mmCIF file of C-alpha atoms in Angstrom:
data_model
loop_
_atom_site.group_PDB
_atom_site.id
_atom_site.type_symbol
_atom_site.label_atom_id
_atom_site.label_comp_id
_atom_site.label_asym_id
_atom_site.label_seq_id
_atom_site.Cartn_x
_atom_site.Cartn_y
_atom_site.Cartn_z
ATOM 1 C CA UNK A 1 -25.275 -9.991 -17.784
ATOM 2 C CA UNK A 2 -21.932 -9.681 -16.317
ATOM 3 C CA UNK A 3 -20.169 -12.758 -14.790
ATOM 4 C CA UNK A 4 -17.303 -12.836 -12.741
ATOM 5 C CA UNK A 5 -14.802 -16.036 -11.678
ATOM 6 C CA UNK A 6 -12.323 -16.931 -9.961
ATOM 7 C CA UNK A 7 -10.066 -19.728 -10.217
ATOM 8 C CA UNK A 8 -8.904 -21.513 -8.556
ATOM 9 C CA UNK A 9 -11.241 -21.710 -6.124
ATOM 10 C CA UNK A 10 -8.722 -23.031 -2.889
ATOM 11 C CA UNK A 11 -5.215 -22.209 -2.993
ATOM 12 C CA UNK A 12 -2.288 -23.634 0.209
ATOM 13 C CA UNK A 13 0.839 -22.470 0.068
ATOM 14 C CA UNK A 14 3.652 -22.602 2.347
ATOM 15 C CA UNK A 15 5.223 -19.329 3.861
ATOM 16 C CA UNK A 16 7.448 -17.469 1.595
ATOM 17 C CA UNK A 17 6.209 -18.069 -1.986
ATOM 18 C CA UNK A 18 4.710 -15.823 -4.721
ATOM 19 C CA UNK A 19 1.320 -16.538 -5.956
ATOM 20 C CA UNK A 20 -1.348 -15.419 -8.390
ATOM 21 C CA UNK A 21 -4.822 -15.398 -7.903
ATOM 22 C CA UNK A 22 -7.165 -14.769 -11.295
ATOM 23 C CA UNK A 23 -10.161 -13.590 -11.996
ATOM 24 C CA UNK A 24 -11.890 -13.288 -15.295
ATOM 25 C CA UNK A 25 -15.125 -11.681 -16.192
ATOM 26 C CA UNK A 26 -17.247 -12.044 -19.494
ATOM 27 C CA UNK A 27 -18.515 -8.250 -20.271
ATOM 28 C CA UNK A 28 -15.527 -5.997 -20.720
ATOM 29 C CA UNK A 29 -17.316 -2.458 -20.694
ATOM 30 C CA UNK A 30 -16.390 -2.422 -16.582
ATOM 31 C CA UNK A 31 -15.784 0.912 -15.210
ATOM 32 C CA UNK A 32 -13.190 -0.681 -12.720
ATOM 33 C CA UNK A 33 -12.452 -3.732 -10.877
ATOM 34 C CA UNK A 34 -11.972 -4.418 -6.983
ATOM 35 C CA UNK A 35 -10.151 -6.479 -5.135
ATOM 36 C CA UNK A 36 -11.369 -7.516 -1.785
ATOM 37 C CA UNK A 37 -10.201 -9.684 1.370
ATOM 38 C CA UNK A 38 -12.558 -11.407 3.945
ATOM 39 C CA UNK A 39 -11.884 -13.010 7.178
ATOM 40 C CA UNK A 40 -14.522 -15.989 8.121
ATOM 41 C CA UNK A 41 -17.537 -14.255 9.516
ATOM 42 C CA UNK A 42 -16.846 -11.390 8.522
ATOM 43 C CA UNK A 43 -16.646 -7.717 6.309
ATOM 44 C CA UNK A 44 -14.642 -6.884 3.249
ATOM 45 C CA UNK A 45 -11.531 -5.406 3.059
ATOM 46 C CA UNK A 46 -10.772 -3.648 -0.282
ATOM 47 C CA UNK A 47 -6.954 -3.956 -1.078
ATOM 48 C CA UNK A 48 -7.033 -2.642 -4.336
ATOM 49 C CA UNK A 49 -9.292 -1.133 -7.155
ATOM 50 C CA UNK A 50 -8.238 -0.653 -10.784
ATOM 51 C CA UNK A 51 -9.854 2.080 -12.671
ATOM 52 C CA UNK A 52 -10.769 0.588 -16.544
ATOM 53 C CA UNK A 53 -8.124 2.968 -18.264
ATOM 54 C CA UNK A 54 -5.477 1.488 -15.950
ATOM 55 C CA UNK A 55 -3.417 -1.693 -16.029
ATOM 56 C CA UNK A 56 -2.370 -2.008 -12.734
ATOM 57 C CA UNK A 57 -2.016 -0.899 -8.977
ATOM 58 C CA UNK A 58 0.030 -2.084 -6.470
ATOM 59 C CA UNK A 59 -0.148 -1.854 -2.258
ATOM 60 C CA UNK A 60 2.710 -2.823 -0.568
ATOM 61 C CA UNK A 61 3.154 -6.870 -1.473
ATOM 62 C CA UNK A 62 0.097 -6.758 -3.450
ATOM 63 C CA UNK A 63 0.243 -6.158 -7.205
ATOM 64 C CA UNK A 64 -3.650 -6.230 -9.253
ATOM 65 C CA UNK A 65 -3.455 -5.992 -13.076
ATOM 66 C CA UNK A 66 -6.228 -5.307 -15.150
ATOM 67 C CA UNK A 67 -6.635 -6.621 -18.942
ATOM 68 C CA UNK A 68 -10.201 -5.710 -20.345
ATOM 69 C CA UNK A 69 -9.925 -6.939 -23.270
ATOM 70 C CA UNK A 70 -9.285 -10.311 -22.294
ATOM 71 C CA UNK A 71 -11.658 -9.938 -19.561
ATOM 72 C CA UNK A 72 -8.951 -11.041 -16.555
ATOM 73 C CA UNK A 73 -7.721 -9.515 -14.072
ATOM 74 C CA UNK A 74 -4.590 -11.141 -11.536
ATOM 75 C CA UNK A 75 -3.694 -10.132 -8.235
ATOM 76 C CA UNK A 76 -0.218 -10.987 -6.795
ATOM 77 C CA UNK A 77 1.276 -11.547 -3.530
ATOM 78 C CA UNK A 78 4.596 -11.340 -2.911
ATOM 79 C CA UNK A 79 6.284 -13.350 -0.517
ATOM 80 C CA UNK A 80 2.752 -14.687 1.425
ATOM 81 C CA UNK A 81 2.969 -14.981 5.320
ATOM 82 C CA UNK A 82 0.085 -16.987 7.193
ATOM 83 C CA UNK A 83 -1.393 -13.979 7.970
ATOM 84 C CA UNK A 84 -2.614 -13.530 4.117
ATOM 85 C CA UNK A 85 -5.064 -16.323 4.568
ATOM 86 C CA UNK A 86 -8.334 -15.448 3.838
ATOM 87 C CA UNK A 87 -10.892 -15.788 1.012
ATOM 88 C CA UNK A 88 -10.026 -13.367 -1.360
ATOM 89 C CA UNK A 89 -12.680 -11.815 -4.132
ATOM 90 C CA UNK A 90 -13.010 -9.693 -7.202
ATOM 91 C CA UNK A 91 -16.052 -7.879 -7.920
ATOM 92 C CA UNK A 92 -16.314 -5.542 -11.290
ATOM 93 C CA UNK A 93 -18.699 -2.305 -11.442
ATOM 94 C CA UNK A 94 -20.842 -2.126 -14.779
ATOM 95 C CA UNK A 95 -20.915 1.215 -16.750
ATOM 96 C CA UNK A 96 -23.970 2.551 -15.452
ATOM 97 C CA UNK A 97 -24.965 0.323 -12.736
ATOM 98 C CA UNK A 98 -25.239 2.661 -9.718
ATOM 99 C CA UNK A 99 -23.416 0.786 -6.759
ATOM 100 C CA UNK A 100 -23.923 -2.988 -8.170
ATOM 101 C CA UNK A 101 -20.712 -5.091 -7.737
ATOM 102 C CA UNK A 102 -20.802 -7.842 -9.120
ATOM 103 C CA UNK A 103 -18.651 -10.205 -7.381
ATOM 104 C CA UNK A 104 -16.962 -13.601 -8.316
ATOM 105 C CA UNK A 105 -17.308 -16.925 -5.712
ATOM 106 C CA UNK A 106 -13.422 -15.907 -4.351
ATOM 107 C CA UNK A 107 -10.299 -18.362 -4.314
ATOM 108 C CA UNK A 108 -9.500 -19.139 -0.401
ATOM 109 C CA UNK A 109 -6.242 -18.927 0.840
ATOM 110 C CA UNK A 110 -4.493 -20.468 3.217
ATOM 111 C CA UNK A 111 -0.756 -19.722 3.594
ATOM 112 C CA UNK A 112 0.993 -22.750 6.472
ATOM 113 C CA UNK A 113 3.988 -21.578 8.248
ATOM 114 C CA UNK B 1 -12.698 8.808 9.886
ATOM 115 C CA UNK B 2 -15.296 5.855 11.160
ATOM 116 C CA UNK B 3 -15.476 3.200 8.964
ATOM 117 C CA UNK B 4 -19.359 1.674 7.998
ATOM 118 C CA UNK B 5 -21.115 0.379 11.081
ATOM 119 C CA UNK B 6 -23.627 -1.936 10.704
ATOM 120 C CA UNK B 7 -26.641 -2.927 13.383
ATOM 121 C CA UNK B 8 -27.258 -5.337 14.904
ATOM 122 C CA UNK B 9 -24.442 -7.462 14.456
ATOM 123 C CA UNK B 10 -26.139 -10.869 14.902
ATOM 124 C CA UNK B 11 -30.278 -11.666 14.685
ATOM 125 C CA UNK B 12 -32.305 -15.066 15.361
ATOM 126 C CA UNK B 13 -36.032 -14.489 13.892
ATOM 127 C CA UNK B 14 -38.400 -17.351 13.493
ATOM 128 C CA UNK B 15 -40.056 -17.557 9.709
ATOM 129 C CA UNK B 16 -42.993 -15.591 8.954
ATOM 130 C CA UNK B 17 -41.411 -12.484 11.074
ATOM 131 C CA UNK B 18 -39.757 -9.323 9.776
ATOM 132 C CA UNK B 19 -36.539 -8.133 10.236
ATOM 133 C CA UNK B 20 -35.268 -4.399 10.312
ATOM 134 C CA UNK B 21 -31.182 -3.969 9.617
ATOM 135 C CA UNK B 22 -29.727 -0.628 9.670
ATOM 136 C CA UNK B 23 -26.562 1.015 7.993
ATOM 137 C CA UNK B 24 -24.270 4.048 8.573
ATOM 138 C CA UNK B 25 -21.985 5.360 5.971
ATOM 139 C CA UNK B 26 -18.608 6.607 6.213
ATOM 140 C CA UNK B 27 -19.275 10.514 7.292
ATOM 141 C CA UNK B 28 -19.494 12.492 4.031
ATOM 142 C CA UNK B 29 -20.428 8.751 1.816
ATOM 143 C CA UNK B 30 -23.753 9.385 -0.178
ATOM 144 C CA UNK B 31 -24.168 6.606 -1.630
ATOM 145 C CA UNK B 32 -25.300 3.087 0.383
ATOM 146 C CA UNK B 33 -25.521 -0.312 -1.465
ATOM 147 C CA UNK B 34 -26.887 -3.568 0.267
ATOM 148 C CA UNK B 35 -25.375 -7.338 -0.482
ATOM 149 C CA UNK B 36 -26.536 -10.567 0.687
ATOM 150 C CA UNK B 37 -23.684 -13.352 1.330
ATOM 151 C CA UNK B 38 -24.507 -17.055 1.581
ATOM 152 C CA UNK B 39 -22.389 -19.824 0.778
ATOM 153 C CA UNK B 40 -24.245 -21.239 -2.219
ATOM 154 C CA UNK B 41 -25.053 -17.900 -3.977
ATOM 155 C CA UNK B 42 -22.054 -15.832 -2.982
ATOM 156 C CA UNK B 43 -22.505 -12.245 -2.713
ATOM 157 C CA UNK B 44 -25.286 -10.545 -4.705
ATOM 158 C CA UNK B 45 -27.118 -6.893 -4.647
ATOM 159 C CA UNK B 46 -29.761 -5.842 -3.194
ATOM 160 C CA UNK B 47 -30.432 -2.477 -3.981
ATOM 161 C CA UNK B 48 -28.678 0.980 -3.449
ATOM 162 C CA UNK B 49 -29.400 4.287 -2.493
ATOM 163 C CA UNK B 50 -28.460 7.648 -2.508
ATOM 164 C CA UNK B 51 -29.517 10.435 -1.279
ATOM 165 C CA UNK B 52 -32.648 8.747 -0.709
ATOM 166 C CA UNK B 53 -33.595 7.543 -3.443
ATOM 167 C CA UNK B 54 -33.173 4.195 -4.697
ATOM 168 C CA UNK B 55 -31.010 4.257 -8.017
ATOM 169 C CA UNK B 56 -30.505 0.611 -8.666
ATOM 170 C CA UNK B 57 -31.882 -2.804 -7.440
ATOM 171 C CA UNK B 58 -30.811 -6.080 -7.984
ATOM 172 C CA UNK B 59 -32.881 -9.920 -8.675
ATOM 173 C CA UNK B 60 -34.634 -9.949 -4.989
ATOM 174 C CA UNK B 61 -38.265 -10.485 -4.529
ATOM 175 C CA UNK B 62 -40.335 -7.735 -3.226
ATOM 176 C CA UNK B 63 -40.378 -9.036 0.733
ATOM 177 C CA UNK B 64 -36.634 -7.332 0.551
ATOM 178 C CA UNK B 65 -37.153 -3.310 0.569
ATOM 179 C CA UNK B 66 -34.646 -0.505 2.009
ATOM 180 C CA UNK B 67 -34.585 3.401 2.797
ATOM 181 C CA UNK B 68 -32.338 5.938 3.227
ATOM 182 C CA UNK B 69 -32.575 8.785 5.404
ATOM 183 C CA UNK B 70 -31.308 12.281 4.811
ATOM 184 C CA UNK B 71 -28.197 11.724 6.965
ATOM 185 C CA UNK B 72 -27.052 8.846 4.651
ATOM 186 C CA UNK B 73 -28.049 6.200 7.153
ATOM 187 C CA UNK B 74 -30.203 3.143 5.614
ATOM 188 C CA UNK B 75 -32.411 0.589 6.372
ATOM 189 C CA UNK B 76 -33.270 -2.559 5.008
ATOM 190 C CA UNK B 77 -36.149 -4.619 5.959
ATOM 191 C CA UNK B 78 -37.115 -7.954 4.975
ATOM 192 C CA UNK B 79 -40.719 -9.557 5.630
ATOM 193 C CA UNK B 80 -42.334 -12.241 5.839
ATOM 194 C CA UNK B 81 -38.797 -13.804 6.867
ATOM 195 C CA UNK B 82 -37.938 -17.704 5.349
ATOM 196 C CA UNK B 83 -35.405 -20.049 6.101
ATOM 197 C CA UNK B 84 -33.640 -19.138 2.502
ATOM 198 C CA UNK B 85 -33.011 -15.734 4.528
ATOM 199 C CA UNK B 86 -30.168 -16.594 6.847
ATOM 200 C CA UNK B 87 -27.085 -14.992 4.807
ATOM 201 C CA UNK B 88 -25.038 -12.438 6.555
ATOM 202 C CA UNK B 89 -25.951 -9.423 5.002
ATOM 203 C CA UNK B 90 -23.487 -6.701 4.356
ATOM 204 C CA UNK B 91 -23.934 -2.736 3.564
ATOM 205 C CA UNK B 92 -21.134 -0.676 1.412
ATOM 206 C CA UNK B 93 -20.732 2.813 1.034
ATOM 207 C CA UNK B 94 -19.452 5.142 -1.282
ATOM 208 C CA UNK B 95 -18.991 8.819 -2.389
ATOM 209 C CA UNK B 96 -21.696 7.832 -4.840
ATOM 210 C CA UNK B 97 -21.705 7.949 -9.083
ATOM 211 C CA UNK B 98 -20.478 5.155 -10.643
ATOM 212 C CA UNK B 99 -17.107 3.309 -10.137
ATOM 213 C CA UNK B 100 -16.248 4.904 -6.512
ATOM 214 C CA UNK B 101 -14.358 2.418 -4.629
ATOM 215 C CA UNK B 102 -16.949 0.864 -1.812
ATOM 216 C CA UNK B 103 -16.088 0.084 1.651
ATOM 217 C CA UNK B 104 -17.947 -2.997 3.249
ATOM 218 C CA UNK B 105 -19.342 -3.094 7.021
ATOM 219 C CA UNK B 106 -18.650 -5.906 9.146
ATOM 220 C CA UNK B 107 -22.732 -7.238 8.163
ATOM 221 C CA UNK B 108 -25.152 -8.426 9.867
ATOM 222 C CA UNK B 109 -25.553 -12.111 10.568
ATOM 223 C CA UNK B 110 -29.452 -13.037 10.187
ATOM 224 C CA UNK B 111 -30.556 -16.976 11.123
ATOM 225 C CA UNK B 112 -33.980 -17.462 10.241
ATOM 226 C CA UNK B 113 -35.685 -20.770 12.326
#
């Protein structure tokens, strides 16, 4: 059974610096990994998704890596402006598990002017 | 392109009722999975259809059931609502097959009195 985390689990920074937010998972045999971004109360966002044969994708100030073997993933953000604060999650779809994510508890952000 | 609309956005049932939500894919999306969000469990899966039939369901008991109709649109319904119920729950679509990236509705917020 596939289990995803996320550490840490609260993150403040102030305006301006570059952080890393991880995410490990304990089956390796994903067929990709997704990162997503929620506002309070509401939907998900995907920023990125990394295919399993990939390492890495990037989207604008965002940068997601992807190391199955070691069962972690990272995403970066680059220079973080208050507007990045939100509760951020990875999720990882299984090999044959039609349309299951299965999603870690997320690391909240909160980036202070 | 519209994104995934989910209705309604907000519901207040008393325990013991039943509760229908409904879910419309991104145009040309086939595939429609269904996640529950609450603050102790996270996000988990529901189920998930495509074209109508229901390929993969997740650790729910049987009160929680969906559909899918032949224009991609789905349906959930739980019965016999209890308290453990309120979660805002949240639909994702995809092109369908394994791995597609999903794209999250803004869910529906159920309370349960």
């Amino acid at each position: 059974k596939q289990e995803v985390t996320q550490i840490p689990a609260a993150l403040s920074v102030p305006e301006g610096e570059n952080l890393v937010l991880n995410c490990s998972f304990t089956d390796s045999a994903i067929y990709n990994l997704q990162w997503f971004r929620q506002d309070p109360g509401k939907g998900l966002t995907s920023l990125l998704l990394i295919q399993s044969s990939q390492r890495e994708q990037t989207s604008g100030r965002l940068n997601a890596s992807l190391d199955k073997s070691s069962g972690r993933s990272t995403l970066y953000i680059a220079a973080s402006q208050p507007g990045d604060s939100a509760t951020y999650l990875c999720a990882s779809a299984g090999g044959t598990s039609y349309g299951k994510l299965t999603f870690g508890q997320g690391t909240i952000l909160t980036v202070h002017p | 392109k519209a994104g995934v609309t989910q209705t309604p956005r907000y519901l207040i049932k008393t325990r013991g009722q039943q509760v229908t939500l409904s879910c419309s894919p991104i145009s040309g999306h086939r595939s429609v999975s269904w996640y529950q969000q609450t603050p102790g469990q996270g996000l988990q899966f529901l189920f998930e259809y495509f074209s109508e039939t229901q390929r993969n369901k997740g650790n729910f008991p049987g009160r929680f059931s969906g559909r899918q109709f032949s224009n991609s649109r789905s349906e959930m319904n739980v019965s016999t609502l209890e308290l453990g119920d309120s979660a805002l729950y949240l639909c994702a679509s995809s092109l369908g097959g394994v791995g597609y990236e999903q794209y999250f509705g803004p869910g529906t917020r159920l309370t349960v009195t």
